[in-house]
Coordinates of C-alpha atoms in Angstrom, one line a residue:
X13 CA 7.7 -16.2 14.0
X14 CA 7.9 -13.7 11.3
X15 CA 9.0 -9.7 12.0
X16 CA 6.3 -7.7 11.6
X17 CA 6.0 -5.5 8.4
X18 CA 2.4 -3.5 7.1
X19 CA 1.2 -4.5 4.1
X20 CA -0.7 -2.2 3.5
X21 CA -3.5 -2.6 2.4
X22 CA -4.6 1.1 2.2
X23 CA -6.3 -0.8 1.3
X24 CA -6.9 -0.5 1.7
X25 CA -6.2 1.0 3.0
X26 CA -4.8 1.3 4.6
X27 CA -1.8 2.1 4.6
X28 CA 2.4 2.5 4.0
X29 CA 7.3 4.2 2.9
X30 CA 10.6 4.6 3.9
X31 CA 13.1 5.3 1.2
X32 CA 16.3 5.0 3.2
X33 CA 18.2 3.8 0.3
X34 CA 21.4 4.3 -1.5
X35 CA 21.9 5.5 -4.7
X36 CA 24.0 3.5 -7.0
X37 CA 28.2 3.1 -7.5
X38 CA 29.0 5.0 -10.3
X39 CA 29.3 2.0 -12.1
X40 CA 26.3 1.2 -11.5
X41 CA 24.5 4.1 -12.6
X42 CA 27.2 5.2 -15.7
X43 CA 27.7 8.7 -14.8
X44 CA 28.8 10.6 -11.0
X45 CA 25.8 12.8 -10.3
X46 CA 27.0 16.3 -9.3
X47 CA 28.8 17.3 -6.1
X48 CA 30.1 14.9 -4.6
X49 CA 30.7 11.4 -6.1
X50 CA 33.1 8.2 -5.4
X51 CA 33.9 9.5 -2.0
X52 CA 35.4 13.0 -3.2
X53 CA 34.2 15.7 -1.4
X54 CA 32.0 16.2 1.6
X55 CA 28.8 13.0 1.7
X56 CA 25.5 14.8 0.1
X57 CA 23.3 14.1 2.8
X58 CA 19.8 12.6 1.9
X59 CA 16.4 13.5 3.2
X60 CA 13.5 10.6 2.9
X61 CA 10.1 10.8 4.3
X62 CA 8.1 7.8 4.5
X63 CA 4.9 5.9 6.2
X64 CA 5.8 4.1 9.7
X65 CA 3.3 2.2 11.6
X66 CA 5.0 0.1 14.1
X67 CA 8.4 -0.4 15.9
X68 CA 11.0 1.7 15.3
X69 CA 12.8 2.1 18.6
X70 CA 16.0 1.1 16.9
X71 CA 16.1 3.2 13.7
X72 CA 18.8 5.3 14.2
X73 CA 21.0 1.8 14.3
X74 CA 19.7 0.7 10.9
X75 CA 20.0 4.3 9.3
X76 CA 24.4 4.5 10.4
X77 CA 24.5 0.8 9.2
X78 CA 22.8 2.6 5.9
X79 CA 25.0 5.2 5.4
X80 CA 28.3 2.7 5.7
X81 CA 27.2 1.7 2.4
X82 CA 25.5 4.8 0.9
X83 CA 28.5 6.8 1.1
X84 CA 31.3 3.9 0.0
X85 CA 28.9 3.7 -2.9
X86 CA 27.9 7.1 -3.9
X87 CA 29.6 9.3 -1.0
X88 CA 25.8 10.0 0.3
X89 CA 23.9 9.9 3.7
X90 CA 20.2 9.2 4.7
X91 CA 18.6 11.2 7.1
X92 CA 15.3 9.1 7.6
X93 CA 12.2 11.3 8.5
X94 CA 9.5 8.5 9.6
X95 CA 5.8 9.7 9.2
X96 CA 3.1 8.2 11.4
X97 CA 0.6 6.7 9.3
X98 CA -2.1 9.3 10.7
X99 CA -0.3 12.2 10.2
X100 CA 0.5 11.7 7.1
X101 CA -1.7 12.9 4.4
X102 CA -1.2 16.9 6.4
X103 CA 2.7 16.2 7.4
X104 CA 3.9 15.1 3.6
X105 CA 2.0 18.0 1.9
X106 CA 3.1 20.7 4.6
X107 CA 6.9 19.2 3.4
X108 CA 6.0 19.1 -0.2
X109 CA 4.3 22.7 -0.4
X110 CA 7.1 24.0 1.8
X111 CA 10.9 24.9 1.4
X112 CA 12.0 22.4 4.2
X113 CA 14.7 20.1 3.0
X114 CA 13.5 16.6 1.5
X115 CA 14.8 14.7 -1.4
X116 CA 12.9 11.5 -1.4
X117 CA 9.4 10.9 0.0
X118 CA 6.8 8.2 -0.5
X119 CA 4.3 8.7 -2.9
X120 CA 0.9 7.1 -3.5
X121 CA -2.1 7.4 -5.6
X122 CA -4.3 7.0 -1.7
X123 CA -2.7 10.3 -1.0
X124 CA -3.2 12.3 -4.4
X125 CA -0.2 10.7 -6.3
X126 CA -1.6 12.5 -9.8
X127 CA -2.7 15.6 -8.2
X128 CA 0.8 16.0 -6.5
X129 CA 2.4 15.4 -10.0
X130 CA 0.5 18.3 -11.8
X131 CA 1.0 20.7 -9.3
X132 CA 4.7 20.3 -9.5
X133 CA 5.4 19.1 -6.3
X134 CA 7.2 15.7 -7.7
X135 CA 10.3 16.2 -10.4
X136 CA 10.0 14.4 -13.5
X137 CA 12.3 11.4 -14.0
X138 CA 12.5 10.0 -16.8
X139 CA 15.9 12.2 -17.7
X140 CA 17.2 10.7 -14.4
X141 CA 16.3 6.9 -14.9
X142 CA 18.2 7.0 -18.4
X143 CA 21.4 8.3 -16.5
X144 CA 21.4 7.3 -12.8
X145 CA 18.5 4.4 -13.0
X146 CA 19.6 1.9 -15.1
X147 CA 19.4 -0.8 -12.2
X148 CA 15.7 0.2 -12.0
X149 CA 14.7 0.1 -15.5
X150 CA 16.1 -3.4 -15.4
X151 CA 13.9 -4.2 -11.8
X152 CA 10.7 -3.1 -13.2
X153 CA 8.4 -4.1 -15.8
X154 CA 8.1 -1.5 -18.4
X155 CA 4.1 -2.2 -17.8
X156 CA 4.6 -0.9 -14.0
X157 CA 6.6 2.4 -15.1
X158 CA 4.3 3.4 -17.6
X159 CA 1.1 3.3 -15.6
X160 CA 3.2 6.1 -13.1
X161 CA 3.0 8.6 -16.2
X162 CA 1.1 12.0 -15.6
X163 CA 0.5 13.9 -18.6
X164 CA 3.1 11.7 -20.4
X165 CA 6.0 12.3 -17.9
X166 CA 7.1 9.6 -14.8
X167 CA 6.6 11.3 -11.5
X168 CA 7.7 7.4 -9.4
X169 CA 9.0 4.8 -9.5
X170 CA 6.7 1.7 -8.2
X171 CA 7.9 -0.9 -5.5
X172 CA 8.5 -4.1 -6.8
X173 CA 6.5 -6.4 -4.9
X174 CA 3.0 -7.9 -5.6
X175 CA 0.9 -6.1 -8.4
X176 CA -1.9 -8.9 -7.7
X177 CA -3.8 -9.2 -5.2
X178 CA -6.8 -11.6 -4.3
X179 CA -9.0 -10.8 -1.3
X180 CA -9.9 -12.3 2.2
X181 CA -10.3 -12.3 5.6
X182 CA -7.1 -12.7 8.0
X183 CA -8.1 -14.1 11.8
X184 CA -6.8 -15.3 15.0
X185 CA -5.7 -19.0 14.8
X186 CA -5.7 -19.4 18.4
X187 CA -9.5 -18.3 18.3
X188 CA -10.4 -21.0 15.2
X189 CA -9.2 -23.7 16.9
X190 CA -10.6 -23.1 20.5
X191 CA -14.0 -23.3 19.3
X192 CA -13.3 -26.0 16.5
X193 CA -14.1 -23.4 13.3
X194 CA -14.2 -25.6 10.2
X195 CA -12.9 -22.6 7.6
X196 CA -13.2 -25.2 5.6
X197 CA -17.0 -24.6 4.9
X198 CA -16.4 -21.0 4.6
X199 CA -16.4 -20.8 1.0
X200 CA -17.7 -17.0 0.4
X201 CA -17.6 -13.8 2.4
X202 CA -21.4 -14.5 3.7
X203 CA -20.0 -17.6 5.0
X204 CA -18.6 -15.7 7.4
X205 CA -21.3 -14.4 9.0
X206 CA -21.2 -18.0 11.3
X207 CA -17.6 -17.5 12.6
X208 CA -18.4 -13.9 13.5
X209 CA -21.5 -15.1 15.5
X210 CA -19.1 -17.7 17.6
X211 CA -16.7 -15.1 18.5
X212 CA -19.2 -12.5 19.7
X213 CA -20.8 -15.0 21.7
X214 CA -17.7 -16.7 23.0
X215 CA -15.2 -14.0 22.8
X216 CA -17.2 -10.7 24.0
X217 CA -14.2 -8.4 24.6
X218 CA -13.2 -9.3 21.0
X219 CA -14.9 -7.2 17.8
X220 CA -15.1 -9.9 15.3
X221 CA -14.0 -6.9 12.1
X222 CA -11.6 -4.7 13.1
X223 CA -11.2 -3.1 9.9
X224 CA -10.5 0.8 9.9
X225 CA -10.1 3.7 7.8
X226 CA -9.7 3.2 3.6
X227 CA -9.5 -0.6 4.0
X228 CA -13.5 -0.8 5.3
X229 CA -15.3 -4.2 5.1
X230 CA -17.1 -2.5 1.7
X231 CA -13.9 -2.1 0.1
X232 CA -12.4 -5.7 0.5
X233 CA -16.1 -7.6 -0.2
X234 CA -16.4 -5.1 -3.7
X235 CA -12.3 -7.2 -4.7
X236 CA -12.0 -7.7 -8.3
X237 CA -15.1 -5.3 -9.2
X238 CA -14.0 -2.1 -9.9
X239 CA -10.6 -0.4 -10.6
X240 CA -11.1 2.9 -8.5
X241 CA -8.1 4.6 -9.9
X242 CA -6.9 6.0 -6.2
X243 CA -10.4 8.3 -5.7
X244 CA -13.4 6.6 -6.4
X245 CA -15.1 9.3 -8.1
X246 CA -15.8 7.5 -11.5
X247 CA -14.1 3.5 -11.6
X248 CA -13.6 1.3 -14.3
X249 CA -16.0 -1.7 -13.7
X250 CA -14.7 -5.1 -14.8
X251 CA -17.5 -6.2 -15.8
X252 CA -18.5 -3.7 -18.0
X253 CA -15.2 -2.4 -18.9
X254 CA -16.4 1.5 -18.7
X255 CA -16.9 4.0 -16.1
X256 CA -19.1 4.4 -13.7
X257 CA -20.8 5.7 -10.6
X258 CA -19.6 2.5 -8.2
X259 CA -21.9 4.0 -5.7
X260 CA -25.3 3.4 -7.6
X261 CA -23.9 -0.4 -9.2
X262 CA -25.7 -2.9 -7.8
X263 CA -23.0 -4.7 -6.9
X264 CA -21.8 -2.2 -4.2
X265 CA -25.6 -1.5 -2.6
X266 CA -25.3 -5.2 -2.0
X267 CA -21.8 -5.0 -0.3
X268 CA -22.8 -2.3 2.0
X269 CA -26.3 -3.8 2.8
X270 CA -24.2 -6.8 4.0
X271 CA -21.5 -4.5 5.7
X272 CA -24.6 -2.8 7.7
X273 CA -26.3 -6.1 8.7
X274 CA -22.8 -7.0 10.9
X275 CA -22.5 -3.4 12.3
X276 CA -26.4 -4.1 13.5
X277 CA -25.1 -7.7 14.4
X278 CA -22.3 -6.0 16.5
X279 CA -19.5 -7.8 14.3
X280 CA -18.2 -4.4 13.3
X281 CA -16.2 -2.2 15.5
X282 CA -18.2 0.6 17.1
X283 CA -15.8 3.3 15.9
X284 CA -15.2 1.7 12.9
X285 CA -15.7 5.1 11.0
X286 CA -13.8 7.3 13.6
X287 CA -10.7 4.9 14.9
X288 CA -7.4 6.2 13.7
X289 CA -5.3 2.6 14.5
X290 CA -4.5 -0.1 12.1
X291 CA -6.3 -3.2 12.2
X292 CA -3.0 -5.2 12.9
X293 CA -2.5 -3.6 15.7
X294 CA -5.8 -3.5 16.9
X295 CA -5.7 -7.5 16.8
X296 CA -2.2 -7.0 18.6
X297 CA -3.8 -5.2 21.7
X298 CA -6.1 -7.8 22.5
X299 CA -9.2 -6.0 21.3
X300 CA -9.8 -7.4 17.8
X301 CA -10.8 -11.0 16.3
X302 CA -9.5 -10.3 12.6
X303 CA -10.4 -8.1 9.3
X304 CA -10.2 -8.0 6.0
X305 CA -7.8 -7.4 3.6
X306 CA -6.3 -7.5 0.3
X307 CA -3.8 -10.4 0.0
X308 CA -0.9 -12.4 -1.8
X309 CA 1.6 -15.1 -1.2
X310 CA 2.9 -15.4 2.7
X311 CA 0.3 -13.2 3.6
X312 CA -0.6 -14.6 7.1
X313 CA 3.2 -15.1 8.0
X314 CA 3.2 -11.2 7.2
X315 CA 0.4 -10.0 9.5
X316 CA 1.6 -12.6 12.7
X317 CA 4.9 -10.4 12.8
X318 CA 2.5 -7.3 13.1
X319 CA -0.4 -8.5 15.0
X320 CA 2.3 -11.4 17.4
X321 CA -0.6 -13.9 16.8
X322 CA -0.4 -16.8 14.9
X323 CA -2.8 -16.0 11.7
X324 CA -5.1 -18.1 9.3
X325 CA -6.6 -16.6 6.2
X326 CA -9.3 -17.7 4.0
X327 CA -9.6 -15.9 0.6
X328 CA -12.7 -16.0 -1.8
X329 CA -11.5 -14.1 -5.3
X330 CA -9.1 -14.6 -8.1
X331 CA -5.7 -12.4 -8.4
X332 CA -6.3 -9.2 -9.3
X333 CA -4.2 -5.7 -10.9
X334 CA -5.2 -2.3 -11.4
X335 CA -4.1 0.9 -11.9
X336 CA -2.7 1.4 -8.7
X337 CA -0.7 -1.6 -8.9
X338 CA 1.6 1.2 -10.1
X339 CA 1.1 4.5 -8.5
X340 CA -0.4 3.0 -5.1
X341 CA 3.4 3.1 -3.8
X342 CA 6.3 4.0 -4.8
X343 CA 8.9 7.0 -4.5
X344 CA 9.2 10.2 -5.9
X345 CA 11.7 13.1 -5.5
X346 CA 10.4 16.1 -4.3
X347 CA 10.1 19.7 -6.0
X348 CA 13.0 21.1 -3.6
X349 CA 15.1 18.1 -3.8
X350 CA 19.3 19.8 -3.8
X351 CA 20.8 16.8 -5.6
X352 CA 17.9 15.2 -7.6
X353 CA 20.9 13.0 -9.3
X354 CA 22.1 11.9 -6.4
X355 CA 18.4 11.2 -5.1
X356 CA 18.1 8.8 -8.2
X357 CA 21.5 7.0 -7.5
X358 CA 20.3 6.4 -4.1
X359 CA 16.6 5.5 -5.3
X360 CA 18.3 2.7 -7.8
X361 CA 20.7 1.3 -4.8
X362 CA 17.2 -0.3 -3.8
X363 CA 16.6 -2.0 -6.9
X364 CA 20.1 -3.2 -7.0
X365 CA 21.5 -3.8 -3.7
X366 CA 20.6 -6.7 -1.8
X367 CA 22.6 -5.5 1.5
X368 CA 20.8 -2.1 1.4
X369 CA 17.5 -3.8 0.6
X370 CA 18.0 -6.2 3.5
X371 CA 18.7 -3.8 6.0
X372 CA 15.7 -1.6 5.1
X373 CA 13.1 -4.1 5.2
X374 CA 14.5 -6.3 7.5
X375 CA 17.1 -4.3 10.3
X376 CA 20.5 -5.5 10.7
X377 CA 21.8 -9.2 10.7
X378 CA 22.4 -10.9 13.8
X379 CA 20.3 -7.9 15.9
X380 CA 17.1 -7.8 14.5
X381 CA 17.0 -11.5 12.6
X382 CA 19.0 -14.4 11.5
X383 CA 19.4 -16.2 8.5
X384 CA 18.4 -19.7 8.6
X385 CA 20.3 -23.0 6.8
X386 CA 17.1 -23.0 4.2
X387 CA 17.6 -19.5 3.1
X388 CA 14.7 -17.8 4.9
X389 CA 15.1 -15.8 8.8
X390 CA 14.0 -15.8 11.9
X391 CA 14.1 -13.5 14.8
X392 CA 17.4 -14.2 16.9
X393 CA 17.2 -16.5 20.2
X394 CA 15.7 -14.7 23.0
X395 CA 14.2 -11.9 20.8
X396 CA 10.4 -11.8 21.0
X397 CA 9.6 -8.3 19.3
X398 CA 12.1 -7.0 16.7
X399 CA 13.2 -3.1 17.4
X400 CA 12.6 -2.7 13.8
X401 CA 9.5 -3.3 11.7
X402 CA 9.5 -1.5 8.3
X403 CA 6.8 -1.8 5.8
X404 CA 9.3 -3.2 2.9
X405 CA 6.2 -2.8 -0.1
X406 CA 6.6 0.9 0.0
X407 CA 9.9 1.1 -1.7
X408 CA 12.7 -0.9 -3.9
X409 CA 12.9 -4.3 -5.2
X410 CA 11.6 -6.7 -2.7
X411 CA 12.4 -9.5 -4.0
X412 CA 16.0 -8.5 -3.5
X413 CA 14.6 -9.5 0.6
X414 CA 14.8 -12.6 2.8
X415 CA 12.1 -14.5 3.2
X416 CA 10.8 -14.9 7.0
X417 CA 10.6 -18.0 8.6
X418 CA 6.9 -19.6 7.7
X419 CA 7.4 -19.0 4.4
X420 CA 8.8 -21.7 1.8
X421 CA 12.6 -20.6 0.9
X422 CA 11.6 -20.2 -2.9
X423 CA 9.0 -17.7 -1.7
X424 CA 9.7 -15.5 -4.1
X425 CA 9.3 -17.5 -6.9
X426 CA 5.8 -18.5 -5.8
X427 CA 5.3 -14.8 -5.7
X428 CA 5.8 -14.4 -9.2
X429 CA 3.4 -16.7 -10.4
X430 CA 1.1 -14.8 -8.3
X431 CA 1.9 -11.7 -10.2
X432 CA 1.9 -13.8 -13.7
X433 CA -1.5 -15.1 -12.6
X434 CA -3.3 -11.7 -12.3
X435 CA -6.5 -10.5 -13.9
X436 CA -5.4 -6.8 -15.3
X437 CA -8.1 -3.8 -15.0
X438 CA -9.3 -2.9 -18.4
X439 CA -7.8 0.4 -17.6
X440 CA -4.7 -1.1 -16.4
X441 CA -1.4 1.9 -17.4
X442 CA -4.2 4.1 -18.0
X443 CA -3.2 7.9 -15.9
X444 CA -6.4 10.4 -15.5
X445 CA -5.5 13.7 -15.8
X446 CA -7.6 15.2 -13.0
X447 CA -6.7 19.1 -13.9
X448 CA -9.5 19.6 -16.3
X449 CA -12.4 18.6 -13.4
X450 CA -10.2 19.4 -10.4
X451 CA -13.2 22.4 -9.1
X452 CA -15.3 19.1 -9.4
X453 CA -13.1 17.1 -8.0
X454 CA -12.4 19.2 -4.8
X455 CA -16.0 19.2 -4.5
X456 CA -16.9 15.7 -5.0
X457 CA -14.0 14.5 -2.6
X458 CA -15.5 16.8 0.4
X459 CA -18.7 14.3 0.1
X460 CA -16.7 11.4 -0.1
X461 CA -15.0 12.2 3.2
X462 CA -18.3 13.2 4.8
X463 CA -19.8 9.9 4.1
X464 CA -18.1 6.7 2.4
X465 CA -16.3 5.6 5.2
X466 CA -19.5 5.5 7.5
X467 CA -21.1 3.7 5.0
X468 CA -18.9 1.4 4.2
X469 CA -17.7 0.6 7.6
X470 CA -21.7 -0.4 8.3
X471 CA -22.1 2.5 10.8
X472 CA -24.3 4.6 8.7
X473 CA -27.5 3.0 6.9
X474 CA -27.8 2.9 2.9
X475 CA -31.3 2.9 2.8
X476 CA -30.8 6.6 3.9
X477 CA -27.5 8.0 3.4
X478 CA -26.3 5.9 0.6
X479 CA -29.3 7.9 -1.2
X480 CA -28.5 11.2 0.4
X481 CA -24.3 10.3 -0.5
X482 CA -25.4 9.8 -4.2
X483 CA -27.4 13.5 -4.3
X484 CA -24.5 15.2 -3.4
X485 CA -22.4 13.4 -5.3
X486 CA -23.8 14.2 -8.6
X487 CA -24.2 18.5 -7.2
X488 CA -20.6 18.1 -7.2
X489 CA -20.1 17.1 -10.7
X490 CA -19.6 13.3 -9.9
X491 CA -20.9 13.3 -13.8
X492 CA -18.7 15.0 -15.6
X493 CA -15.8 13.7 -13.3
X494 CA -17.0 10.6 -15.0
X495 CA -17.2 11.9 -18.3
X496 CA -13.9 13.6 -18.2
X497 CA -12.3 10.0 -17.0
X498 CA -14.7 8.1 -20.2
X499 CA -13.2 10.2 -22.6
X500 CA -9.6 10.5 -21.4
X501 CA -9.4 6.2 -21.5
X502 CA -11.4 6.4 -25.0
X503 CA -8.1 8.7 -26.0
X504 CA -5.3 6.5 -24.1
X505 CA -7.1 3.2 -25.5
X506 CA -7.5 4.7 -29.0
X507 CA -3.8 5.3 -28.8
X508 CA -2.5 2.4 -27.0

């Protein structure tokens, strides 16, 4: 059985990072940052904040195996500062606005990647790639980078991991086959509609969509649509390949009429809107049939670690990439960072190292998994719950990682062609400058708050409040958010 890891899907979000990482060997990255280097002088010790969800009971084991390495390597420590998930949008912004010691932290275009940037809160790093990153430069596609610029500069550095996704629903396997579910004849997301009536009936003390804060049942059935670019206000449709209000397409008045007819139907969770838990875990407790989610390759495997049921997925779109493929996560250094150099050494150790990568994502060998004969790992004998459950996508190269058990041994490879096969967002590397409609912005994002995820969770009705949403939308300057976005991309394109 796989270890549990959040994708994230902030979505999806849902959400996220933890950059315990090492910097590189001064081989590795051509020149000793200042201070201390190649184990002269007292270890520079390393503060990274990150998103944790699950397990970490045995984190301070992982972090000393860590620093073994880091400081051989590039005479550094890691002081790990985990973040619940729920905490962390006020948490990461009291560290980022403060003086309090951090060097690495998480960054994300869910939690105001660009806005963060042009206030000065991130450093700049493309000085520091050239010198300390070279590993990285080599790790990620030049594509990736370039859609983390704000205002021309790189404020992150993306994880390498899936830049596609396609989009589903992931449910309890033990729950299909008890009452004989053909998923076979479930061919759209209306399809589902049937497999949620069986489990309400059968299954009463099981809500059929457990979905919860930004990954709502809207969001997932709108895949493939509209590239939001992080806030929403203003997206790039697909289909039209210009910018525009998502909340008045037609497209999205059909998603949430369907999302409202399965709150009605009681297939949504009642506090869909308010609940502050991830849907994994949710499904973990006993409480929750499935939800849905954005996907990719070995994503069932993925979400049994998390949720310790076995999980089947059925999937209804292409593979899609947008802007965020970039800037959705990935890790920055922070403003009052002491050793930005050594920072970046320690940031390209995870796109280089495969022991450091390893014990991130994974734990330690032997205590937390095992490698199997074929390549991929398992959880050791006797161990039913690993101590250790990080959400690898956040940071570094992941396909430096093991495979878990469930997933073919050339997993990785399979993964790529997932990548290769994605349909790219018309506005795909394309950065908004949000400075010139930030008033608007503010404004604009105080509405969102007060009504998208009610709506799109099914709790509140369209017929009156998408109506009422739209109003205030527009008194905020929704337009000209929209405007400003239209003739930024006519700019970037022109230029391209």
């Amino acid at each position: 059985m796989g270890k549990g890891k959040f994708f994230v899907r902030f979505i999806v979000v849902i959400m996220s990072a933890f950059l315990i990482l090492t910097g590189c060997s001064s081989k590795q990255s051509g020149t000793a940052s200042k201070g201390d280097s190649n184990g002269k002088g007292e270890p520079y010790q390393l503060t990274m904040a990150y998103l944790a969800f699950t397990k970490i009971d045995d984190l301070p084991l992982v972090q000393k195996e860590i620093n073994k390495i880091t400081k051989k390597k590039i005479n550094a420590t890691v002081k790990l500062m985990p973040i619940n998930g729920s905490a962390w949008s006020q948490q990461s912004n009291l560290l980022l606005t403060g003086n309090e010691k951090l060097d690495l932290i998480v960054s994300s275009s869910f939690f105001g990647y660009n806005t963060s940037a042009v206030k000065g809160q991130y450093l700049p790093l493309d000085e520091l790639l050239e010198k300390y990153g070279k590993g990285i430069l080599e790790a990620v596609p030049k594509t990736l980078l370039e859609g983390d610029r704000v205002n021309g500069k790189l404020y992150a550095v993306p994880s390498a991991r899936d830049w596609g996704v396609d989009y589903g629903f992931v449910m309890r396997t033990d729950i299909v086959d008890k009452y004989n579910i053909d998923l076979s004849q479930v061919k759209s997301f209306s399809d589902l509609e049937k497999v949620f009536k069986v489990v309400k009936e059968k299954e009463p003390t099981l809500a059929p969509i457990v979905n919860t804060g930004a990954i709502t049942t809207t969001s997932v059935l709108n895949g493939g649509k509209y590239d939001v670019l992080g806030d929403g206000l203003g997206v790039m449709s697909f289909k039209d390949k210009k910018f525009i209000n998502m909340f008045e397409d037609p497209d999205y008045k059909d998603s949430v009429a369907l999302t409202r007819k399965w709150f009605k139907a009681g297939y949504v969770m009642k506090d869909a809107a308010t609940s502050q838990e991830a849907a994994a875990n949710i499904v973990k407790a006993g409480k929750g049939f499935g939800y849905f989610s954005h996907m990719k390759p070995g994503f069932e495997v993925q979400e049994q670690g998390i949720t310790e049921h076995e999980m089947v997925a059925v999937r209804f779109t292409d593979v899609y990439s947008y802007t965020d493929s970039a800037t959705s996560f990935g890790m920055s250094i922070a403003r009052n960072s002491q050793n930005p150099e050594k920072a970046m050494e320690l940031m390209n150790l995870l796109y280089t190292d495969k022991d450091i990568m390893n014990l991130i994502a994974n734990g330690i060998e032997g205590k937390h998994y095992v490698v199997k004969s074929d390549g991929t790992i398992k959880l050791p004998d006797g161990v039913k719950e690993s101590k250790y459950v990080f959400g690898q996508w956040e940071i570094g190269n992941n396909f430096l990682t093991y495979p878990w058990e469930g997933n073919p041994p050339n997993y990785w490879e399979i993964f790529k062609k997932h990548n290769d096969s994605a349909i790219f967002s018309p506005a795909f590397g394309f950065t908004f400058n949000p400075d010139p409609v930030k008033t608007e912005i503010a404004a604009a994002t105080n509405v969102l708050n007060q009504y998208k995820v009610g709506i799109e969770s099914g709790t509140l009705d369209p017929n009156k409040s998408l109506p009422e949403f739209n109003k205030k939308l527009k008194q905020a300057g929704l337009e000209k958010i929209i405007a400003e976005k239209q003739k930024q991309y006519d700019k970037w394109k022109k230029n391209k």
